[in-house]
CSV table of C-alpha atoms and ligand atoms in Angstrom, one decimal:
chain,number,residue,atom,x,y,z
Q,112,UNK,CA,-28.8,-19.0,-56.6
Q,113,UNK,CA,-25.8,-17.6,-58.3
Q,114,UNK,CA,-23.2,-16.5,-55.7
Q,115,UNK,CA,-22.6,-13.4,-57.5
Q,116,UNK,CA,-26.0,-12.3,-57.2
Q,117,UNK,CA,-26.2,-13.1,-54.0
Q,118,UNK,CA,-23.3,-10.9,-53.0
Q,119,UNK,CA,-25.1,-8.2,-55.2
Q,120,UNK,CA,-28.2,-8.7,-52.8
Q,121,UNK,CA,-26.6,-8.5,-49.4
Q,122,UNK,CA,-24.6,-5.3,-50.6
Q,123,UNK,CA,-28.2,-4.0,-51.9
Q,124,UNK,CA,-29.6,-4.8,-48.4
Q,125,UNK,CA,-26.8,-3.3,-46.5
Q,126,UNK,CA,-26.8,-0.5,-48.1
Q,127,UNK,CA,-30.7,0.2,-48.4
Q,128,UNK,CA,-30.4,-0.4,-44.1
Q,129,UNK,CA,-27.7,2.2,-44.1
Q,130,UNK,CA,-29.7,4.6,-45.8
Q,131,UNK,CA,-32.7,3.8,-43.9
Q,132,UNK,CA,-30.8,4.4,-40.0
Q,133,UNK,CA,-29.1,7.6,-41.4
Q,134,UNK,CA,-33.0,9.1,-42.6
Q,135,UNK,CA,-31.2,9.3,-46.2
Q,136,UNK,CA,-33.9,9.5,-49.6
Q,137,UNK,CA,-36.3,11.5,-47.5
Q,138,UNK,CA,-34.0,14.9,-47.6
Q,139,UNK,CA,-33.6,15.5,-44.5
Q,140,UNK,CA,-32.0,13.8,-41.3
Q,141,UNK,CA,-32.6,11.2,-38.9
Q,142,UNK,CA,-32.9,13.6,-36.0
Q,143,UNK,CA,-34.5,17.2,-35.9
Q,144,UNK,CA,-32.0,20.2,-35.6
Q,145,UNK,CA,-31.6,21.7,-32.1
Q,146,UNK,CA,-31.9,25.7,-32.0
Q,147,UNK,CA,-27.9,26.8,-32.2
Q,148,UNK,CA,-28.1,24.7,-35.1
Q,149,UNK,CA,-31.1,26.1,-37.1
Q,150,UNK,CA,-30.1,29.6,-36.1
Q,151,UNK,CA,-26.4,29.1,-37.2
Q,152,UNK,CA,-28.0,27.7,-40.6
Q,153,UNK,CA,-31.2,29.9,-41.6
Q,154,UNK,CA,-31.4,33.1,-39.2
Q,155,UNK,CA,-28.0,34.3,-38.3
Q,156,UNK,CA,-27.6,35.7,-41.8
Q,157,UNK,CA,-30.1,38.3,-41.3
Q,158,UNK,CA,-30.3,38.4,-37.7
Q,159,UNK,CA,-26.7,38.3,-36.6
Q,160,UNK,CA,-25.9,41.8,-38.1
Q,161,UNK,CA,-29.6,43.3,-38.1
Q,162,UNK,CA,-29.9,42.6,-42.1
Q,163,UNK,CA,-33.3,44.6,-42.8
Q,164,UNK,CA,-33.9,45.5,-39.7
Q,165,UNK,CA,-34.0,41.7,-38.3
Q,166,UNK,CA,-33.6,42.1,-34.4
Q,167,UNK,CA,-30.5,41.3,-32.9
Q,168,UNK,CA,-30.2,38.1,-30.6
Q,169,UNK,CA,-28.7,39.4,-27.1
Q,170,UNK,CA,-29.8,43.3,-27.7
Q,171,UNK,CA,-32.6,44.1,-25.4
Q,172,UNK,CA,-33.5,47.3,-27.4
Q,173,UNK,CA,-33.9,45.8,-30.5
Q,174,UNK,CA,-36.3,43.1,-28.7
Q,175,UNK,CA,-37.7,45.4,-26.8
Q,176,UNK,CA,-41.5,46.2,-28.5
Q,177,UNK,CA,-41.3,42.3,-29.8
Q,178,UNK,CA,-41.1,40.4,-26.6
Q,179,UNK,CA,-44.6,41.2,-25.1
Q,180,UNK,CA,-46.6,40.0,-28.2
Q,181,UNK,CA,-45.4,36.6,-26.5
Q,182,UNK,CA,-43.8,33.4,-27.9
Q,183,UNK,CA,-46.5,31.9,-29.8
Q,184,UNK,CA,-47.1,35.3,-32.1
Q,185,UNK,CA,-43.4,35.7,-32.7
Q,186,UNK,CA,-43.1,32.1,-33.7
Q,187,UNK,CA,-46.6,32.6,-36.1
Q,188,UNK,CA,-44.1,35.3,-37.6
Q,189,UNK,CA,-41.7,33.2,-37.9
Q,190,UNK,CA,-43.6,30.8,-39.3
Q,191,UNK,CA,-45.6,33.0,-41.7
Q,192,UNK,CA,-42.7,34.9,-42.2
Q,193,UNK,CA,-43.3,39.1,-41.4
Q,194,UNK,CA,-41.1,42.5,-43.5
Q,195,UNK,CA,-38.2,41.4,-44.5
Q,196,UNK,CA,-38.3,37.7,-43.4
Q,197,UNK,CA,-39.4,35.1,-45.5
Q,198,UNK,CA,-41.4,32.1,-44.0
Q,199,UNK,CA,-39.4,30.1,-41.9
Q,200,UNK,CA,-36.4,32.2,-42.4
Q,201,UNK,CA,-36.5,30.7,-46.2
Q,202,UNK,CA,-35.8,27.4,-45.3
Q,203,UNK,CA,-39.2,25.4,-45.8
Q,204,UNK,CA,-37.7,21.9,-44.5
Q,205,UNK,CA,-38.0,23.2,-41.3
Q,206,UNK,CA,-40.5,21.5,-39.0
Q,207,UNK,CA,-42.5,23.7,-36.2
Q,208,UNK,CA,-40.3,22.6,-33.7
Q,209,UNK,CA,-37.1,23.9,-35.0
Q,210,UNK,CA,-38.5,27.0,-35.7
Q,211,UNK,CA,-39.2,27.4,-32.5
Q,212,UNK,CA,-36.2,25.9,-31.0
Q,213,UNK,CA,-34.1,28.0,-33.0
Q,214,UNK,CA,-36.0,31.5,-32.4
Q,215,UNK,CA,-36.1,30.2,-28.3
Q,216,UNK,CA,-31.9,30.2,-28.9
Q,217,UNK,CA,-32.3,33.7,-30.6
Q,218,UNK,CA,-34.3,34.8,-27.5
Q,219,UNK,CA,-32.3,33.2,-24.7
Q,220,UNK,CA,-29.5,31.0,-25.9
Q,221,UNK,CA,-27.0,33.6,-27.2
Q,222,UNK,CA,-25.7,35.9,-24.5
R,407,LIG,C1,-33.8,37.1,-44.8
R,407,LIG,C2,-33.5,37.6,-43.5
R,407,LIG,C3,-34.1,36.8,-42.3
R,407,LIG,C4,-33.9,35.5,-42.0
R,407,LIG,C5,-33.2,34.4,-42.8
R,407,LIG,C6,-34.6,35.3,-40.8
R,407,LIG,N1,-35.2,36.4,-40.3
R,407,LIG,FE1,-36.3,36.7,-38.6
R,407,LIG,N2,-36.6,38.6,-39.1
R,407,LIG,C7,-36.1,39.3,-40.2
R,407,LIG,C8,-36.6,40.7,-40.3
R,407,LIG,C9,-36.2,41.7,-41.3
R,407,LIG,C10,-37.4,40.8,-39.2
R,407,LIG,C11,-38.2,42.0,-38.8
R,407,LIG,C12,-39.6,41.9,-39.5
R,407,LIG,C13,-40.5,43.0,-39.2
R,407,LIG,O1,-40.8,43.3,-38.0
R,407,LIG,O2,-41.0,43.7,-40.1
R,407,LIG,C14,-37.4,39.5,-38.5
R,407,LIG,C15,-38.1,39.3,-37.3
R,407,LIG,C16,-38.1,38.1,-36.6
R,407,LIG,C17,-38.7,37.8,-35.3
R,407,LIG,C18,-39.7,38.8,-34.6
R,407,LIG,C19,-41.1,38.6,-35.2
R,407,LIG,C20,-42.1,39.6,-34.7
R,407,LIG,O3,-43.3,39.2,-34.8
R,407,LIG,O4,-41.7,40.7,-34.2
R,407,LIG,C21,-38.4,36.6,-34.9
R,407,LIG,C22,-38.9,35.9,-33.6
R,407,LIG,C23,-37.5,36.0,-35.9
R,407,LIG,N3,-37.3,37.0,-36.9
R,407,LIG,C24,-37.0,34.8,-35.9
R,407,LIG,C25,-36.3,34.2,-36.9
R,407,LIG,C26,-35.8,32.8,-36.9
R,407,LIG,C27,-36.1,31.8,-35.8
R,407,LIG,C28,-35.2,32.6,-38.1
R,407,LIG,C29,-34.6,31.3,-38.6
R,407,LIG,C30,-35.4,30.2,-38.6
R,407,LIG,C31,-35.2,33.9,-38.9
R,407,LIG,N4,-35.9,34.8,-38.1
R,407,LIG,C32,-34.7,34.1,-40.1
R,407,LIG,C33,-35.2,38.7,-41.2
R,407,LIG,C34,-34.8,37.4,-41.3
């Protein structure tokens, strides 16, 4: 084979394992977001300052009535989206989990 096109192939294969160890062509990455994460990128924009009435991570008051309906049926909110929020906070690439990681860092992470 022509040593030129063999060069050509080893780049093509170098680069098509790069892509495949970083989770590139499929839009997202490798590894799911953790909660500070998600919330930093899709919910503080609304929640941090109570945009629409979103409710406030670290304000007891404003999580006051919310609470008792229980984890599950605020992340089914979440994930539905309820009012003013859109589902998944407008961010459909998220899976489940970092929905929920990132409303379990809205409830308890930020102090
Ligand atoms: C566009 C603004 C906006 C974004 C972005 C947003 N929220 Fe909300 N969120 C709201 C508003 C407004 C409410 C209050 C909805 C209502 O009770 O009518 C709310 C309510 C909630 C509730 C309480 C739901 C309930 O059943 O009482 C949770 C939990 C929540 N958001 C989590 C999140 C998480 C997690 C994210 C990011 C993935 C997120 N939100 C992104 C605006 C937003």
């Amino acid at each position: 084979m022509d040593r030129f096109l063999l060069a050509l192939l080893m780049l093509m294969l170098a680069q098509w394992a790069a892509a495949a160890t970083l989770g590139e062509g499929k839009g997202r990455p490798a590894r799911e977001l953790n909660g500070r994460e998600v919330y930093v990128q899709t919910c503080a924009m609304c929640h941090a300052n109570g945009v629409g009435g979103a409710p406030r991570p670290g304000r007891a008051a404003d999580w006051a009535e919310r609470k008792p309906s229980g984890t599950a049926e605020l992340l089914v909110s979440v994930l539905r989206g309820k009012g003013g929020m859109p589902p998944k906070g407008g961010n459909a690439s998220l899976t489940r989990d970092e929905a929920y990681v990132a409303m379990d860092f809205m409830l308890n992470g930020v102090k």
